[in-house]
Short mmCIF file of C-alpha atoms in Angstrom, two decimals:
data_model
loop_
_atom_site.label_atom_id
_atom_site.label_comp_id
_atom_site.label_asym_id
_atom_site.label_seq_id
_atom_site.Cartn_x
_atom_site.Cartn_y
_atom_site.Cartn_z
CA UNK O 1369 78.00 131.56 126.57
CA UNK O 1370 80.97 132.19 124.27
CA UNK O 1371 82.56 135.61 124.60
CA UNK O 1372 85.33 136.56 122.37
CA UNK O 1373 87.50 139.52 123.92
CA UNK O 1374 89.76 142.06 123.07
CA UNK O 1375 91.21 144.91 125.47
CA UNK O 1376 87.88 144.78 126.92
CA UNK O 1377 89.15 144.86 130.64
CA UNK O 1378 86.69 147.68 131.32
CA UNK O 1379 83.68 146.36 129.86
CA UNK O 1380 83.81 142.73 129.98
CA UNK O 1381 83.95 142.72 133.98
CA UNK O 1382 80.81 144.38 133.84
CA UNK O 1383 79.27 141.17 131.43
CA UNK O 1384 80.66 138.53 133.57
CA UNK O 1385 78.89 140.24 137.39
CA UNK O 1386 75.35 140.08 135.04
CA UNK O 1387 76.12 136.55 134.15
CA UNK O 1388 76.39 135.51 137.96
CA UNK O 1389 73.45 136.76 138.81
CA UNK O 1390 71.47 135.54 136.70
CA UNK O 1391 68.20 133.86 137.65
CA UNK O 1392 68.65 130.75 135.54
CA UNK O 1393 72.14 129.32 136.27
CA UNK O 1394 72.68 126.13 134.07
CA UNK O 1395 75.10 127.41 131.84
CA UNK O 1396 79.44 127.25 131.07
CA UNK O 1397 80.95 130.64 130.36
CA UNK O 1398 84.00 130.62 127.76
CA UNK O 1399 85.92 133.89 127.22
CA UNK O 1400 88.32 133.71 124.46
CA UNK O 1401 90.71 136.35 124.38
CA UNK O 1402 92.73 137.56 121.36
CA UNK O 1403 96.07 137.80 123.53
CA UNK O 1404 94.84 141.24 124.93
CA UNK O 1405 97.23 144.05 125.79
CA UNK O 1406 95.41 145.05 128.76
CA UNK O 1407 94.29 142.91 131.82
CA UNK O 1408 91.25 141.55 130.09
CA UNK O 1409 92.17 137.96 130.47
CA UNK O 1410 92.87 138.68 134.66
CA UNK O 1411 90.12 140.34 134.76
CA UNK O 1412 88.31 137.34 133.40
CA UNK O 1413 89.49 134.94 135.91
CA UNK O 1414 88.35 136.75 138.68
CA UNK O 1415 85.19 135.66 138.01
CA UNK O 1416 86.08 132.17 138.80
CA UNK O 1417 84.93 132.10 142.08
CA UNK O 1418 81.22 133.71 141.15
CA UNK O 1419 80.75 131.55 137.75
CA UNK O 1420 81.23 127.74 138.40
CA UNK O 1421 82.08 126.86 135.05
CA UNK O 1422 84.24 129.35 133.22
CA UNK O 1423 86.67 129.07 131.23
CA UNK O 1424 89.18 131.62 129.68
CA UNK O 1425 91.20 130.82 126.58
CA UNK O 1426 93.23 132.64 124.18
CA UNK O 1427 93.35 132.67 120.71
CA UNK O 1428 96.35 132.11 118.59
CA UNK O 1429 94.58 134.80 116.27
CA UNK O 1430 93.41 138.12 116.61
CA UNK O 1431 90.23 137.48 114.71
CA UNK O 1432 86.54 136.85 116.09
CA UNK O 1433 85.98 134.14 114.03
CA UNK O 1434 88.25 132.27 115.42
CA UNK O 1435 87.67 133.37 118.44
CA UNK O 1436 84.18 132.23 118.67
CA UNK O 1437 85.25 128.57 116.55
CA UNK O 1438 87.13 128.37 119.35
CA UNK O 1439 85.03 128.56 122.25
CA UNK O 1440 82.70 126.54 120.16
CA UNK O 1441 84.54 123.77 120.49
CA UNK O 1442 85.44 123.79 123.87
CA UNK O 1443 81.67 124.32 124.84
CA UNK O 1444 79.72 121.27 126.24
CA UNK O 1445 76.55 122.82 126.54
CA UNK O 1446 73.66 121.52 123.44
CA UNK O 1447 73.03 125.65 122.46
CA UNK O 1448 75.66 127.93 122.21
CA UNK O 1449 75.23 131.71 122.48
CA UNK O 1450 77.72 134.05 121.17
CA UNK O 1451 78.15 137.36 122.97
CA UNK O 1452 79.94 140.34 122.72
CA UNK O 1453 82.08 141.16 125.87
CA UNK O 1454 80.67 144.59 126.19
CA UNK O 1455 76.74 143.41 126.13
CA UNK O 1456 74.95 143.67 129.11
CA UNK O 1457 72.52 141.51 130.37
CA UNK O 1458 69.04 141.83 132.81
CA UNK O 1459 69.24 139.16 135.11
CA UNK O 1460 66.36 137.12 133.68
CA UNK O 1461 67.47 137.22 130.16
CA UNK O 1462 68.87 133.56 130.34
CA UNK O 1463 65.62 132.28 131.90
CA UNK O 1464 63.80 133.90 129.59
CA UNK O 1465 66.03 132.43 126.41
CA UNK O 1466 65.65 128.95 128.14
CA UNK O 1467 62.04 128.90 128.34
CA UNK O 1468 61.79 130.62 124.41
CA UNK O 1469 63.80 127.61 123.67
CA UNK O 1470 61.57 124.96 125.59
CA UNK O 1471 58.00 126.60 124.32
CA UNK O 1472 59.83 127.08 120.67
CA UNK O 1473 63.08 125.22 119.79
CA UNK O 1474 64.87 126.83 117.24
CA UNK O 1475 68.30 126.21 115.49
CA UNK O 1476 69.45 129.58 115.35
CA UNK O 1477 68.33 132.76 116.68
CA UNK O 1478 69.05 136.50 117.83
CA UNK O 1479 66.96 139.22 119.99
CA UNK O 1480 66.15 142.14 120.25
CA UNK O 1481 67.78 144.78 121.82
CA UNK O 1482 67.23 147.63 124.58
CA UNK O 1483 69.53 151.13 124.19
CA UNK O 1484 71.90 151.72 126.63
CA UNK O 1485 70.81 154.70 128.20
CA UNK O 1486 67.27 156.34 127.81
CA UNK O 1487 69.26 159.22 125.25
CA UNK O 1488 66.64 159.66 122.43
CA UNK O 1489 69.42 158.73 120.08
CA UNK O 1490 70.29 155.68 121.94
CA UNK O 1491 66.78 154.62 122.00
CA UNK O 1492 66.41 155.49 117.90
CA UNK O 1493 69.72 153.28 116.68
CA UNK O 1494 68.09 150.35 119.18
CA UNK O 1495 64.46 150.35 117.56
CA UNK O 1496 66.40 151.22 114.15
CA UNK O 1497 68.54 147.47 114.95
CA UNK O 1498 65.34 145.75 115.77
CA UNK O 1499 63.49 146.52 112.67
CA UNK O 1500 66.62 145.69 110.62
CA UNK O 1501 66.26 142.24 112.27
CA UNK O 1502 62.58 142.45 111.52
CA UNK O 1503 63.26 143.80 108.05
CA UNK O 1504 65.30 140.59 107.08
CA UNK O 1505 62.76 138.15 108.16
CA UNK O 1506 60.40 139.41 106.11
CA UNK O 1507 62.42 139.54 103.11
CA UNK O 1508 63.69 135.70 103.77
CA UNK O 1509 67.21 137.21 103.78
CA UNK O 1510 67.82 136.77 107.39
CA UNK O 1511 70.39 138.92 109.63
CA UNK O 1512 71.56 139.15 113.24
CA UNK O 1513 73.97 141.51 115.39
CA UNK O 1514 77.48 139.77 115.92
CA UNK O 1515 76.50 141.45 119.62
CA UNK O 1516 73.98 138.21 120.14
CA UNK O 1517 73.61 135.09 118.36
CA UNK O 1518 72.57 131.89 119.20
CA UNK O 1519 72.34 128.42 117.64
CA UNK O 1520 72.48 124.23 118.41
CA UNK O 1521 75.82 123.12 118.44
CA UNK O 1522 74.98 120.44 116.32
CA UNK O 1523 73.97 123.12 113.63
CA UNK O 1524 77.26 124.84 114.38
CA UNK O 1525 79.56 121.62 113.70
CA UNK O 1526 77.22 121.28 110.47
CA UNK O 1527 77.81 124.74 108.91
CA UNK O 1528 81.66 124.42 110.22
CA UNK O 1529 80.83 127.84 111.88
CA UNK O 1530 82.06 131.57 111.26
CA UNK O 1531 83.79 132.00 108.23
CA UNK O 1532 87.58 133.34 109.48
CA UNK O 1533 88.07 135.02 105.94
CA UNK O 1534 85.44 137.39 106.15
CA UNK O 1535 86.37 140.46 108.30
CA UNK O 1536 82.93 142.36 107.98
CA UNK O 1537 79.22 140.94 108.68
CA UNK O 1538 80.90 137.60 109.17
CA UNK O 1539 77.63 137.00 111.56
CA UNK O 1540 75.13 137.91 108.55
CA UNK O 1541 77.25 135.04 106.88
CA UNK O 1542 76.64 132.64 109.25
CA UNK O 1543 73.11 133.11 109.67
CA UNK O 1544 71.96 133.18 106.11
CA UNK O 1545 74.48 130.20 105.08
CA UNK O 1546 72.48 128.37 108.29
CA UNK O 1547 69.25 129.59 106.53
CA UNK O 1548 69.90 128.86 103.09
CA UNK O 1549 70.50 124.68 104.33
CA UNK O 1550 67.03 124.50 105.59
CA UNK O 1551 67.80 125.61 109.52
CA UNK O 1552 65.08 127.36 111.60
CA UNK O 1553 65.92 131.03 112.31
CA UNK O 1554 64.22 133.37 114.98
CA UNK O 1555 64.52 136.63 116.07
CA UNK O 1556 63.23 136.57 120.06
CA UNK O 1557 61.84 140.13 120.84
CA UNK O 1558 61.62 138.89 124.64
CA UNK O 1559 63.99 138.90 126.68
CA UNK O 1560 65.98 141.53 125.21
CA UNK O 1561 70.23 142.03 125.83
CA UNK O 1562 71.26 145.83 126.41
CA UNK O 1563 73.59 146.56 123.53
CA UNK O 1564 76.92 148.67 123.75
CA UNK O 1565 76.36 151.89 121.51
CA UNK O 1566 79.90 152.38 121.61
CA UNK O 1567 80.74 151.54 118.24
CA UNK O 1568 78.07 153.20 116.26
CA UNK O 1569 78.94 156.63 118.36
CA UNK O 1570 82.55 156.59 117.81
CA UNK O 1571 82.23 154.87 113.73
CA UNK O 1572 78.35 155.25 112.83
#
């Protein structure tokens, strides 16, 4: 699980406590901060007691890209799922990706996602992100939230990863460069990862 982090000493805490509990606990967490201003990276290490294999780097750059190249190549683990620090997570939902992955192996995927809160508009943007995933499938010009992705490292190391130089929809990028070589993409409607609204309230 590769976080990249930035000032996210409020939200990221809250990440890390759903990661420890979760059901299904073969798994490394990496948190790559971008040289926060706040306590984020702290905040981070206090975990280190509750996940047994954590790490917490930080990034010469500012930049999730790199940030997530970065973890990437620390990471031992053969998938490697890239996650927003301000996601939340049920406590089955790595269970449930580990057993997608057993009954259907995939190089690269992304899931659905659950609102935040049960506001009607929260609930709206979510189904309005899920059919956007759908809506790409269909049109074999695949996309996936930045907020969840997954992959094979091997693919990763193949497709040299996220491009640095692109500063917006740098994780459409990835997946449809992964697509266009001949990788398997899949959007997993169950389990599904709570997604901060945060961003669309505050920038639409």
């Amino acid at each position: 699980i590769i976080i990249p982090a930035l000032n996210e000493e409020k939200y990221l805490p809250k990440l890390l406590n759903d990661l420890a509990k979760q059901t299904y606990q073969d798994f490394e967490v990496i948190v790559v901060d971008g040289n926060s201003d706040d306590q984020t990276s702290t905040k981070a290490k206090e975990f280190s007691k509750d996940i047994s294999l954590l790490k917490v780097l930080t990034s010469p750059e500012r930049n999730v890209s790199v940030q997530r190249n970065m973890g990437a190549k620390t990471s031992q683990g053969e998938y490697l799922i890239f996650s927003d620090a301000d996601n939340r997570l049920p406590k089955y939902f790595l269970e449930g990706i580990h057993y997608q992955l057993m009954f259907k192996p995939t190089d690269v995927f992304t899931c659905w996602v659950l609102p935040e809160t049960n506001n009607q508009k929260d609930k709206t943007i979510a189904t309005s992100l899920n059919l956007l995933l759908e809506a790409g499938l269909l049109s074999k010009n695949p996309n996936a939230l930045g907020a969840m992705i997954g992959c094979k490292k091997s693919v990763f190391k193949k497709t040299t990863g996220f491009d640095p130089k692109i500063g917006f929809a740098e994780d459409a990028d990835f997946v449809r460069r992964t697509y266009k070589e001949g990788y398997s993409f899949r959007v997993i409607h169950n389990p599904r990862f709570i997604v901060s609204l945060r961003r669309y309230h505050s920038h639409g």
